[in-house]
PDB file of C-alpha atoms and ligand atoms in Angstrom:
ATOM      1  CA  MET W 208      -0.235   0.018  -0.028  1.00  0.00           C
ATOM      2  CA  ASP W 209       1.434   3.454  -0.764  1.00  0.00           C
ATOM      3  CA  LEU W 210       1.055   5.729   2.290  1.00  0.00           C
ATOM      4  CA  GLY W 211       0.763   8.750   0.210  1.00  0.00           C
ATOM      5  CA  ILE W 212       3.163  10.999   1.852  1.00  0.00           C
ATOM      6  CA  LYS W 213       6.176  10.540   0.046  1.00  0.00           C
ATOM      7  CA  GLY W 214       8.075  13.754  -0.149  1.00  0.00           C
ATOM      8  CA  ARG W 215       6.107  15.255   3.271  1.00  0.00           C
ATOM      9  CA  LYS W 216       8.297  16.502   6.580  1.00  0.00           C
ATOM     10  CA  ALA W 217       8.316  15.096   9.771  1.00  0.00           C
ATOM     11  CA  ILE W 218       9.253  16.047  13.207  1.00  0.00           C
ATOM     12  CA  VAL W 219       9.895  12.688  15.347  1.00  0.00           C
ATOM     13  CA  GLY W 220      10.830  13.365  18.790  1.00  0.00           C
ATOM     14  CA  ALA W 221      13.177  10.847  20.841  1.00  0.00           C
ATOM     15  CA  ALA W 222      14.097   9.195  17.914  1.00  0.00           C
ATOM     16  CA  SER W 223      17.750   7.902  18.553  1.00  0.00           C
ATOM     17  CA  LYS W 224      16.604   4.231  20.061  1.00  0.00           C
ATOM     18  CA  GLY W 225      13.368   2.453  20.600  1.00  0.00           C
ATOM     19  CA  LEU W 226       9.803   3.527  19.380  1.00  0.00           C
ATOM     20  CA  GLY W 227      10.807   6.761  18.081  1.00  0.00           C
ATOM     21  CA  LYS W 228      13.822   5.625  16.225  1.00  0.00           C
ATOM     22  CA  GLY W 229      11.256   2.413  14.585  1.00  0.00           C
ATOM     23  CA  SER W 230       8.640   5.159  13.437  1.00  0.00           C
ATOM     24  CA  ALA W 231      11.363   7.335  11.954  1.00  0.00           C
ATOM     25  CA  MET W 232      12.696   4.406  10.064  1.00  0.00           C
ATOM     26  CA  ALA W 233       9.212   3.296   8.985  1.00  0.00           C
ATOM     27  CA  LEU W 234       8.463   7.040   7.552  1.00  0.00           C
ATOM     28  CA  ALA W 235      11.638   7.604   5.806  1.00  0.00           C
ATOM     29  CA  GLU W 236      10.754   4.075   4.343  1.00  0.00           C
ATOM     30  CA  GLU W 237       7.572   5.835   2.809  1.00  0.00           C
ATOM     31  CA  GLY W 238       9.641   8.775   1.626  1.00  0.00           C
ATOM     32  CA  VAL W 239       9.400  11.318   3.896  1.00  0.00           C
ATOM     33  CA  ASP W 240      12.227  13.670   5.043  1.00  0.00           C
ATOM     34  CA  LEU W 241      12.720  13.753   9.022  1.00  0.00           C
ATOM     35  CA  VAL W 242      13.855  16.022  11.732  1.00  0.00           C
ATOM     36  CA  ILE W 243      14.876  13.445  14.572  1.00  0.00           C
ATOM     37  CA  ASN W 244      15.691  14.515  18.180  1.00  0.00           C
ATOM     38  CA  ALA W 245      17.464  12.824  21.290  1.00  0.00           C
ATOM     39  CA  ARG W 246      19.638  14.277  23.928  1.00  0.00           C
ATOM     40  CA  GLY W 247      22.563  12.149  23.215  1.00  0.00           C
ATOM     41  CA  ALA W 248      24.052  13.297  20.155  1.00  0.00           C
ATOM     42  CA  GLU W 249      26.163  10.326  19.313  1.00  0.00           C
ATOM     43  CA  ALA W 250      23.476   7.772  19.554  1.00  0.00           C
ATOM     44  CA  LEU W 251      21.256  10.126  17.238  1.00  0.00           C
ATOM     45  CA  GLU W 252      24.042  11.164  14.688  1.00  0.00           C
ATOM     46  CA  ALA W 253      24.168   6.962  14.398  1.00  0.00           C
ATOM     47  CA  THR W 254      20.967   6.654  13.703  1.00  0.00           C
ATOM     48  CA  ALA W 255      20.466   9.737  11.579  1.00  0.00           C
ATOM     49  CA  ARG W 256      23.509   8.114   9.314  1.00  0.00           C
ATOM     50  CA  GLU W 257      21.455   4.670   9.343  1.00  0.00           C
ATOM     51  CA  ILE W 258      18.241   6.167   8.188  1.00  0.00           C
ATOM     52  CA  ARG W 259      20.035   8.120   5.639  1.00  0.00           C
ATOM     53  CA  GLN W 260      21.786   5.131   4.235  1.00  0.00           C
ATOM     54  CA  LYS W 261      18.716   2.911   4.359  1.00  0.00           C
ATOM     55  CA  THR W 262      16.394   5.541   2.690  1.00  0.00           C
ATOM     56  CA  GLY W 263      17.904   8.264   1.041  1.00  0.00           C
ATOM     57  CA  VAL W 264      15.750  10.724   2.827  1.00  0.00           C
ATOM     58  CA  LYS W 265      16.958  13.825   4.375  1.00  0.00           C
ATOM     59  CA  VAL W 266      17.599  13.406   8.084  1.00  0.00           C
ATOM     60  CA  THR W 267      18.467  16.372  10.284  1.00  0.00           C
ATOM     61  CA  ALA W 268      19.501  15.544  13.783  1.00  0.00           C
ATOM     62  CA  ILE W 269      18.883  17.706  16.475  1.00  0.00           C
ATOM     63  CA  ALA W 270      20.517  16.708  19.765  1.00  0.00           C
ATOM     64  CA  ALA W 271      18.226  18.483  22.670  1.00  0.00           C
ATOM     65  CA  ASP W 272      16.015  17.809  25.536  1.00  0.00           C
ATOM     66  CA  ILE W 273      12.727  17.748  24.182  1.00  0.00           C
ATOM     67  CA  THR W 274      11.226  18.616  27.415  1.00  0.00           C
ATOM     68  CA  THR W 275      12.633  22.033  27.369  1.00  0.00           C
ATOM     69  CA  PRO W 276      11.549  24.821  25.722  1.00  0.00           C
ATOM     70  CA  GLU W 277      15.214  25.627  24.295  1.00  0.00           C
ATOM     71  CA  GLY W 278      14.975  21.715  22.971  1.00  0.00           C
ATOM     72  CA  ARG W 279      11.643  22.598  21.506  1.00  0.00           C
ATOM     73  CA  LYS W 280      12.862  25.343  19.850  1.00  0.00           C
ATOM     74  CA  ALA W 281      15.486  24.028  18.437  1.00  0.00           C
ATOM     75  CA  ILE W 282      13.744  21.161  16.965  1.00  0.00           C
ATOM     76  CA  LEU W 283      10.876  23.571  15.716  1.00  0.00           C
ATOM     77  CA  ALA W 284      13.782  25.583  14.199  1.00  0.00           C
ATOM     78  CA  ALA W 285      15.013  22.989  11.967  1.00  0.00           C
ATOM     79  CA  CYS W 286      11.612  22.093  10.467  1.00  0.00           C
ATOM     80  CA  PRO W 287       9.171  25.103  11.209  1.00  0.00           C
ATOM     81  CA  GLU W 288       6.145  23.351   8.833  1.00  0.00           C
ATOM     82  CA  PRO W 289       6.259  20.101   9.557  1.00  0.00           C
ATOM     83  CA  ASP W 290       3.526  17.896   7.882  1.00  0.00           C
ATOM     84  CA  ILE W 291       3.932  15.119  10.203  1.00  0.00           C
ATOM     85  CA  LEU W 292       4.475  15.382  14.194  1.00  0.00           C
ATOM     86  CA  VAL W 293       5.037  12.453  15.906  1.00  0.00           C
ATOM     87  CA  THR W 294       5.360  13.302  19.963  1.00  0.00           C
ATOM     88  CA  ASN W 295       7.759  11.073  22.067  1.00  0.00           C
ATOM     89  CA  ALA W 296       9.924  11.559  24.881  1.00  0.00           C
ATOM     90  CA  GLY W 297      11.455   9.065  27.661  1.00  0.00           C
ATOM     91  CA  GLY W 298       8.972   7.914  29.952  1.00  0.00           C
ATOM     92  CA  PRO W 299       8.710   9.132  33.488  1.00  0.00           C
ATOM     93  CA  PRO W 300      10.778   7.109  35.855  1.00  0.00           C
ATOM     94  CA  PRO W 301       8.370   4.250  37.698  1.00  0.00           C
ATOM     95  CA  GLY W 302       7.988   5.193  41.500  1.00  0.00           C
ATOM     96  CA  ASN W 303       5.696   4.481  44.271  1.00  0.00           C
ATOM     97  CA  PHE W 304       3.259   7.307  44.579  1.00  0.00           C
ATOM     98  CA  ARG W 305       4.067   8.157  48.270  1.00  0.00           C
ATOM     99  CA  THR W 306       7.413   9.645  46.825  1.00  0.00           C
ATOM    100  CA  ASP W 307       6.272  10.988  44.272  1.00  0.00           C
ATOM    101  CA  ASP W 308       7.216  14.558  45.172  1.00  0.00           C
ATOM    102  CA  ARG W 309       5.993  18.009  43.269  1.00  0.00           C
ATOM    103  CA  ALA W 310       9.338  17.906  41.289  1.00  0.00           C
ATOM    104  CA  ARG W 311       8.747  14.430  39.754  1.00  0.00           C
ATOM    105  CA  TRP W 312       4.972  15.482  38.972  1.00  0.00           C
ATOM    106  CA  MET W 313       6.405  18.681  37.320  1.00  0.00           C
ATOM    107  CA  ALA W 314       8.923  16.297  35.494  1.00  0.00           C
ATOM    108  CA  ALA W 315       6.233  14.230  34.314  1.00  0.00           C
ATOM    109  CA  LEU W 316       3.796  16.535  33.317  1.00  0.00           C
ATOM    110  CA  GLU W 317       6.675  18.567  31.214  1.00  0.00           C
ATOM    111  CA  ALA W 318       7.912  15.485  29.236  1.00  0.00           C
ATOM    112  CA  GLN W 319       4.544  13.701  28.673  1.00  0.00           C
ATOM    113  CA  LEU W 320       1.965  16.629  28.432  1.00  0.00           C
ATOM    114  CA  LEU W 321       3.089  20.084  28.613  1.00  0.00           C
ATOM    115  CA  GLY W 322       6.288  19.978  26.159  1.00  0.00           C
ATOM    116  CA  HIS W 323       3.672  17.879  23.557  1.00  0.00           C
ATOM    117  CA  VAL W 324       0.957  20.435  23.915  1.00  0.00           C
ATOM    118  CA  GLU W 325       3.628  23.100  23.132  1.00  0.00           C
ATOM    119  CA  MET W 326       4.812  21.317  20.086  1.00  0.00           C
ATOM    120  CA  ILE W 327       1.579  20.438  19.038  1.00  0.00           C
ATOM    121  CA  THR W 328       0.526  24.148  19.354  1.00  0.00           C
ATOM    122  CA  ALA W 329       3.173  25.401  17.708  1.00  0.00           C
ATOM    123  CA  VAL W 330       2.349  23.184  13.686  1.00  0.00           C
ATOM    124  CA  ILE W 331      -1.108  22.638  14.225  1.00  0.00           C
ATOM    125  CA  ASP W 332      -2.525  25.981  12.715  1.00  0.00           C
ATOM    126  CA  GLY W 333       0.223  25.752  10.063  1.00  0.00           C
ATOM    127  CA  MET W 334      -1.053  22.105   8.651  1.00  0.00           C
ATOM    128  CA  ALA W 335      -4.305  23.364   8.934  1.00  0.00           C
ATOM    129  CA  ALA W 336      -3.666  26.082   6.593  1.00  0.00           C
ATOM    130  CA  ARG W 337      -1.695  23.566   4.204  1.00  0.00           C
ATOM    131  CA  ASN W 338      -4.591  21.270   4.607  1.00  0.00           C
ATOM    132  CA  PHE W 339      -2.614  18.155   5.332  1.00  0.00           C
ATOM    133  CA  GLY W 340      -1.357  17.181   9.061  1.00  0.00           C
ATOM    134  CA  ARG W 341      -0.734  14.015  10.764  1.00  0.00           C
ATOM    135  CA  ILE W 342      -0.207  14.105  14.538  1.00  0.00           C
ATOM    136  CA  VAL W 343       0.635  10.887  16.323  1.00  0.00           C
ATOM    137  CA  ASN W 344       1.238  10.859  19.897  1.00  0.00           C
ATOM    138  CA  ILE W 345       3.437   7.674  21.316  1.00  0.00           C
ATOM    139  CA  THR W 346       1.656   7.491  24.993  1.00  0.00           C
ATOM    140  CA  SER W 347       1.079   4.137  26.654  1.00  0.00           C
ATOM    141  CA  ALA W 348      -0.999   1.086  27.259  1.00  0.00           C
ATOM    142  CA  SER W 349      -1.338   2.198  30.860  1.00  0.00           C
ATOM    143  CA  VAL W 350      -3.903   4.844  29.288  1.00  0.00           C
ATOM    144  CA  LYS W 351      -5.957   1.976  28.748  1.00  0.00           C
ATOM    145  CA  MET W 352      -4.860  -0.352  31.323  1.00  0.00           C
ATOM    146  CA  PRO W 353      -3.262   1.059  34.565  1.00  0.00           C
ATOM    147  CA  VAL W 354       0.479  -0.215  35.252  1.00  0.00           C
ATOM    148  CA  PRO W 355       1.504  -0.518  39.202  1.00  0.00           C
ATOM    149  CA  ASN W 356       4.034   2.212  39.971  1.00  0.00           C
ATOM    150  CA  LEU W 357       3.534   4.204  36.741  1.00  0.00           C
ATOM    151  CA  GLY W 358       0.900   6.923  38.158  1.00  0.00           C
ATOM    152  CA  LEU W 359       2.825  10.011  36.771  1.00  0.00           C
ATOM    153  CA  SER W 360       3.199   8.221  33.471  1.00  0.00           C
ATOM    154  CA  THR W 361      -0.486   7.377  32.815  1.00  0.00           C
ATOM    155  CA  ALA W 362      -1.964  10.601  34.722  1.00  0.00           C
ATOM    156  CA  ALA W 363       0.156  12.851  32.187  1.00  0.00           C
ATOM    157  CA  ARG W 364      -0.607  10.812  29.281  1.00  0.00           C
ATOM    158  CA  MET W 365      -3.829  10.430  29.883  1.00  0.00           C
ATOM    159  CA  ALA W 366      -3.946  14.432  30.019  1.00  0.00           C
ATOM    160  CA  LEU W 367      -2.522  14.519  26.719  1.00  0.00           C
ATOM    161  CA  THR W 368      -4.942  12.212  25.209  1.00  0.00           C
ATOM    162  CA  GLY W 369      -8.097  14.605  26.397  1.00  0.00           C
ATOM    163  CA  PHE W 370      -6.272  17.428  25.128  1.00  0.00           C
ATOM    164  CA  CYS W 371      -6.295  15.899  21.687  1.00  0.00           C
ATOM    165  CA  ALA W 372      -9.540  14.704  21.652  1.00  0.00           C
ATOM    166  CA  THR W 373     -10.695  18.323  22.481  1.00  0.00           C
ATOM    167  CA  ILE W 374      -8.554  20.111  19.851  1.00  0.00           C
ATOM    168  CA  CYS W 375      -8.646  17.674  17.049  1.00  0.00           C
ATOM    169  CA  ARG W 376     -12.464  18.308  16.464  1.00  0.00           C
ATOM    170  CA  GLU W 377     -11.094  22.044  15.496  1.00  0.00           C
ATOM    171  CA  VAL W 378      -8.853  21.134  12.810  1.00  0.00           C
ATOM    172  CA  VAL W 379     -10.133  17.719  11.206  1.00  0.00           C
ATOM    173  CA  HIS W 380     -12.255  19.462   8.231  1.00  0.00           C
ATOM    174  CA  LYS W 381      -8.599  20.927   7.369  1.00  0.00           C
ATOM    175  CA  ASN W 382      -7.222  17.340   7.080  1.00  0.00           C
ATOM    176  CA  VAL W 383      -5.599  17.394  10.159  1.00  0.00           C
ATOM    177  CA  VAL W 384      -5.568  14.371  12.372  1.00  0.00           C
ATOM    178  CA  ILE W 385      -4.562  13.513  15.567  1.00  0.00           C
ATOM    179  CA  ASN W 386      -4.176   9.817  16.943  1.00  0.00           C
ATOM    180  CA  ASN W 387      -2.805   8.181  20.008  1.00  0.00           C
ATOM    181  CA  LEU W 388      -0.482   4.693  19.419  1.00  0.00           C
ATOM    182  CA  LEU W 389      -0.593   3.069  22.647  1.00  0.00           C
ATOM    183  CA  PRO W 390       2.557   0.486  22.984  1.00  0.00           C
ATOM    184  CA  GLY W 391       2.134  -2.363  25.611  1.00  0.00           C
ATOM    185  CA  PRO W 392       5.677  -4.265  26.196  1.00  0.00           C
ATOM    186  CA  PHE W 393       8.168  -3.692  23.205  1.00  0.00           C
ATOM    187  CA  ASP W 394      11.685  -4.737  23.328  1.00  0.00           C
ATOM    188  CA  THR W 395      13.383  -1.439  24.165  1.00  0.00           C
ATOM    189  CA  ASP W 396      15.587  -0.072  26.738  1.00  0.00           C
ATOM    190  CA  ARG W 397      12.578   1.567  28.668  1.00  0.00           C
ATOM    191  CA  LEU W 398      11.200  -2.067  28.873  1.00  0.00           C
ATOM    192  CA  ARG W 399      14.436  -3.334  30.154  1.00  0.00           C
ATOM    193  CA  SER W 400      14.624  -0.363  32.500  1.00  0.00           C
ATOM    194  CA  SER W 401      11.137  -1.101  33.986  1.00  0.00           C
ATOM    195  CA  SER W 402      12.158  -4.881  34.467  1.00  0.00           C
ATOM    196  CA  VAL W 403      15.484  -3.536  36.390  1.00  0.00           C
ATOM    197  CA  PHE W 404      13.261  -1.310  38.702  1.00  0.00           C
ATOM    198  CA  ALA W 405      10.863  -4.433  39.735  1.00  0.00           C
ATOM    199  CA  ALA W 406      13.747  -6.821  40.269  1.00  0.00           C
ATOM    200  CA  GLN W 407      15.176  -4.051  42.669  1.00  0.00           C
ATOM    201  CA  GLN W 408      11.505  -3.631  44.481  1.00  0.00           C
ATOM    202  CA  THR W 409      11.494  -7.450  44.784  1.00  0.00           C
ATOM    203  CA  GLY W 410      14.637  -8.611  45.186  1.00  0.00           C
ATOM    204  CA  ARG W 411      14.092 -11.096  42.303  1.00  0.00           C
ATOM    205  CA  ASP W 412      16.364 -11.362  39.539  1.00  0.00           C
ATOM    206  CA  PHE W 413      16.030  -9.501  35.864  1.00  0.00           C
ATOM    207  CA  GLU W 414      16.158 -12.614  33.792  1.00  0.00           C
ATOM    208  CA  THR W 415      13.328 -14.117  35.710  1.00  0.00           C
ATOM    209  CA  ILE W 416      11.149 -10.861  35.604  1.00  0.00           C
ATOM    210  CA  TYR W 417      11.908 -10.460  32.067  1.00  0.00           C
ATOM    211  CA  ALA W 418      11.310 -13.754  31.264  1.00  0.00           C
ATOM    212  CA  GLU W 419       7.910 -13.898  32.863  1.00  0.00           C
ATOM    213  CA  ARG W 420       6.777 -10.212  31.310  1.00  0.00           C
ATOM    214  CA  MET W 421       7.493 -12.055  28.076  1.00  0.00           C
ATOM    215  CA  ALA W 422       5.390 -15.325  28.939  1.00  0.00           C
ATOM    216  CA  GLN W 423       2.397 -13.573  30.132  1.00  0.00           C
ATOM    217  CA  ASN W 424       2.099 -11.662  26.518  1.00  0.00           C
ATOM    218  CA  PRO W 425      -0.487 -13.479  24.727  1.00  0.00           C
ATOM    219  CA  THR W 426       2.214 -13.873  21.618  1.00  0.00           C
ATOM    220  CA  LYS W 427       4.927 -15.083  24.184  1.00  0.00           C
ATOM    221  CA  ARG W 428       7.169 -12.190  22.684  1.00  0.00           C
ATOM    222  CA  PHE W 429       7.422  -8.713  23.174  1.00  0.00           C
ATOM    223  CA  GLY W 430       6.821  -6.118  20.193  1.00  0.00           C
ATOM    224  CA  THR W 431       9.553  -4.601  18.226  1.00  0.00           C
ATOM    225  CA  ALA W 432      10.400  -1.311  17.713  1.00  0.00           C
ATOM    226  CA  GLU W 433      10.037  -2.003  13.541  1.00  0.00           C
ATOM    227  CA  GLU W 434       6.483  -3.488  13.840  1.00  0.00           C
ATOM    228  CA  PHE W 435       5.509  -0.542  15.951  1.00  0.00           C
ATOM    229  CA  GLY W 436       7.031   2.204  13.642  1.00  0.00           C
ATOM    230  CA  LYS W 437       5.090   0.852  10.607  1.00  0.00           C
ATOM    231  CA  VAL W 438       1.727   1.118  12.456  1.00  0.00           C
ATOM    232  CA  CYS W 439       2.958   4.852  13.470  1.00  0.00           C
ATOM    233  CA  ALA W 440       3.549   5.641   9.624  1.00  0.00           C
ATOM    234  CA  PHE W 441       0.096   4.211   8.341  1.00  0.00           C
ATOM    235  CA  LEU W 442      -1.327   6.629  11.086  1.00  0.00           C
ATOM    236  CA  CYS W 443       0.594   9.341   9.678  1.00  0.00           C
ATOM    237  CA  SER W 444      -0.663   8.315   6.014  1.00  0.00           C
ATOM    238  CA  THR W 445      -2.947   9.742   4.057  1.00  0.00           C
ATOM    239  CA  HIS W 446      -5.615   7.000   4.509  1.00  0.00           C
ATOM    240  CA  VAL W 447      -6.429   7.940   8.186  1.00  0.00           C
ATOM    241  CA  GLY W 448      -8.141  11.427   7.524  1.00  0.00           C
ATOM    242  CA  PHE W 449     -11.513   9.960   8.670  1.00  0.00           C
ATOM    243  CA  MET W 450     -10.062   8.359  11.771  1.00  0.00           C
ATOM    244  CA  VAL W 451     -10.079  10.808  14.513  1.00  0.00           C
ATOM    245  CA  ALA W 452      -8.476  10.770  17.989  1.00  0.00           C
ATOM    246  CA  GLN W 453      -8.130   6.996  18.235  1.00  0.00           C
ATOM    247  CA  ASN W 454      -6.030   5.269  21.110  1.00  0.00           C
ATOM    248  CA  LEU W 455      -4.529   2.426  19.424  1.00  0.00           C
ATOM    249  CA  LEU W 456      -3.257  -0.065  21.432  1.00  0.00           C
ATOM    250  CA  MET W 457      -0.594  -2.422  20.298  1.00  0.00           C
ATOM    251  CA  ASP W 458      -0.018  -4.845  23.224  1.00  0.00           C
ATOM    252  CA  GLY W 459       0.280  -8.638  21.798  1.00  0.00           C
ATOM    253  CA  GLY W 460      -3.169  -9.065  23.070  1.00  0.00           C
ATOM    254  CA  HIS W 461      -2.383  -8.149  26.708  1.00  0.00           C
ATOM    255  CA  TYR W 462      -5.373  -6.169  27.566  1.00  0.00           C
ATOM    256  CA  PRO W 463      -8.072  -8.330  28.184  1.00  0.00           C
ATOM    257  CA  GLY W 464     -11.087  -6.802  26.614  1.00  0.00           C
ATOM    258  CA  ASN W 465     -13.488  -6.968  23.867  1.00  0.00           C
ATOM    259  CA  PHE W 466     -13.276  -3.215  23.156  1.00  0.00           C
TER     260      PHE W 466
HETATM  261  P1  NAP J 760      13.701   3.748  24.680  1.00  0.00           P
HETATM  262  O1  NAP J 760      13.922   2.770  23.832  1.00  0.00           O
HETATM  263  O2  NAP J 760      14.224   3.963  26.185  1.00  0.00           O
HETATM  264  O3  NAP J 760      14.389   5.249  23.745  1.00  0.00           O
HETATM  265  C1  NAP J 760      13.876   6.191  24.518  1.00  0.00           C
HETATM  266  C2  NAP J 760      14.497   7.535  22.876  1.00  0.00           C
HETATM  267  O4  NAP J 760      14.428   8.795  23.773  1.00  0.00           O
HETATM  268  C3  NAP J 760      15.919   7.494  23.193  1.00  0.00           C
HETATM  269  O5  NAP J 760      16.556   7.985  22.161  1.00  0.00           O
HETATM  270  C4  NAP J 760      16.069   8.635  24.140  1.00  0.00           C
HETATM  271  O6  NAP J 760      17.208   9.397  23.794  1.00  0.00           O
HETATM  272  C5  NAP J 760      15.130   9.584  23.778  1.00  0.00           C
HETATM  273  N1  NAP J 760      14.833  10.270  25.014  1.00  0.00           N
HETATM  274  C6  NAP J 760      14.821  10.147  26.207  1.00  0.00           C
HETATM  275  N2  NAP J 760      14.275  11.130  26.990  1.00  0.00           N
HETATM  276  C7  NAP J 760      14.407  12.568  25.828  1.00  0.00           C
HETATM  277  C8  NAP J 760      14.658  13.217  26.670  1.00  0.00           C
HETATM  278  N3  NAP J 760      14.115  14.431  27.389  1.00  0.00           N
HETATM  279  N4  NAP J 760      14.459  14.707  24.994  1.00  0.00           N
HETATM  280  C9  NAP J 760      14.714  13.833  23.692  1.00  0.00           C
HETATM  281  N5  NAP J 760      15.048  12.784  23.879  1.00  0.00           N
HETATM  282  C10 NAP J 760      14.658  12.121  24.874  1.00  0.00           C
HETATM  283  O7  NAP J 760      12.187   4.146  24.760  1.00  0.00           O
HETATM  284  P2  NAP J 760      11.288   3.549  24.229  1.00  0.00           P
HETATM  285  O8  NAP J 760      10.561   2.263  24.453  1.00  0.00           O
HETATM  286  O9  NAP J 760      10.998   3.643  22.793  1.00  0.00           O
HETATM  287  O10 NAP J 760       9.839   4.346  24.739  1.00  0.00           O
HETATM  288  C11 NAP J 760       9.329   5.337  24.381  1.00  0.00           C
HETATM  289  C12 NAP J 760       8.177   5.662  24.515  1.00  0.00           C
HETATM  290  O11 NAP J 760       7.007   5.104  24.779  1.00  0.00           O
HETATM  291  C13 NAP J 760       8.282   6.216  26.378  1.00  0.00           C
HETATM  292  O12 NAP J 760       7.523   7.558  26.642  1.00  0.00           O
HETATM  293  C14 NAP J 760       7.866   5.114  26.777  1.00  0.00           C
HETATM  294  O13 NAP J 760       7.507   5.428  28.280  1.00  0.00           O
HETATM  295  C15 NAP J 760       7.108   4.658  26.053  1.00  0.00           C
HETATM  296  N6  NAP J 760       6.347   3.480  26.439  1.00  0.00           N
HETATM  297  C16 NAP J 760       7.273   2.350  25.888  1.00  0.00           C
HETATM  298  C17 NAP J 760       7.082   0.861  26.071  1.00  0.00           C
HETATM  299  C18 NAP J 760       7.787  -0.103  25.986  1.00  0.00           C
HETATM  300  O14 NAP J 760       7.471  -1.203  26.351  1.00  0.00           O
HETATM  301  N7  NAP J 760       8.829   0.044  25.281  1.00  0.00           N
HETATM  302  C19 NAP J 760       5.545   0.503  26.713  1.00  0.00           C
HETATM  303  C20 NAP J 760       4.831   1.790  26.863  1.00  0.00           C
HETATM  304  C21 NAP J 760       5.218   2.994  26.460  1.00  0.00           C
HETATM  305  P3  NAP J 760      18.454  10.262  24.877  1.00  0.00           P
HETATM  306  O15 NAP J 760      18.569   9.007  26.174  1.00  0.00           O
HETATM  307  O16 NAP J 760      20.103  10.223  24.365  1.00  0.00           O
HETATM  308  O17 NAP J 760      17.704  11.211  25.072  1.00  0.00           O
END
């Protein structure tokens, strides 16, 4: 299927590794020029090189913290008029809510809500004026099914979900749509670090916890960043103009519901 986005321009946040990288690669395979971002310049440059070599698209790498105003400014300066925005940032650290002080709350809200709101606000009217825009928020399966010790992350992402469900109705008649892609367990650094946290909390070893998590999934495996990226690219395609503010769970069937 031709996704109809060849020659478009995309910003993909937090994309040197994991799900952001998978999404950037899949968009590049469709002929989309990219501005990608992460804090660590070395891994980011390596990813940019890999994408350029594999796909031939233009890739601009902006090493910056996307949770800061300066970081977002640098990203937007490199691509002031994107056709596609994939919002993403590192997930807030897991923790017991009793020790989540105001500083941890504000950091989580900045990373998973306010920063994304600012990026969306900066680009959405331009998308509407040009009659094309696709915004995909990488949120989490925890929006649908709460995960122990991820209260900060879930609360911030649910607020982003509510914000986008509200504003998207103002621009959809201009062919600008926002959808959310909700990852379950994907084999990335993030998943490994949450298994390390569970090991520290329980005194059990990391390998056992990691293997158990895999066995608990109906697929008996973790998802890959590549398969996540392909679905993200589809959500950025011309074909989703009538699919608005949906929350698409990608979790290997872990969520035990009919809807
Ligand atoms: P990952 O493999 O750990 O990759 C995180 C990427 O984000 C890296 O490129 C990292 O590079 C970058 N990053 C982190 N903080 C950043 C910041 N402040 N500014 C710019 N870039 C930043 O994580 P992932 O698994 O792809 O997760 C992506 C998102 O999905 C996260 O919000 C995560 O919580 C969520 N999620 C993941 C899973 C899963 O199973 N993997 C499940 C549910 C939700 P630098 O460190 O160099 O900045």
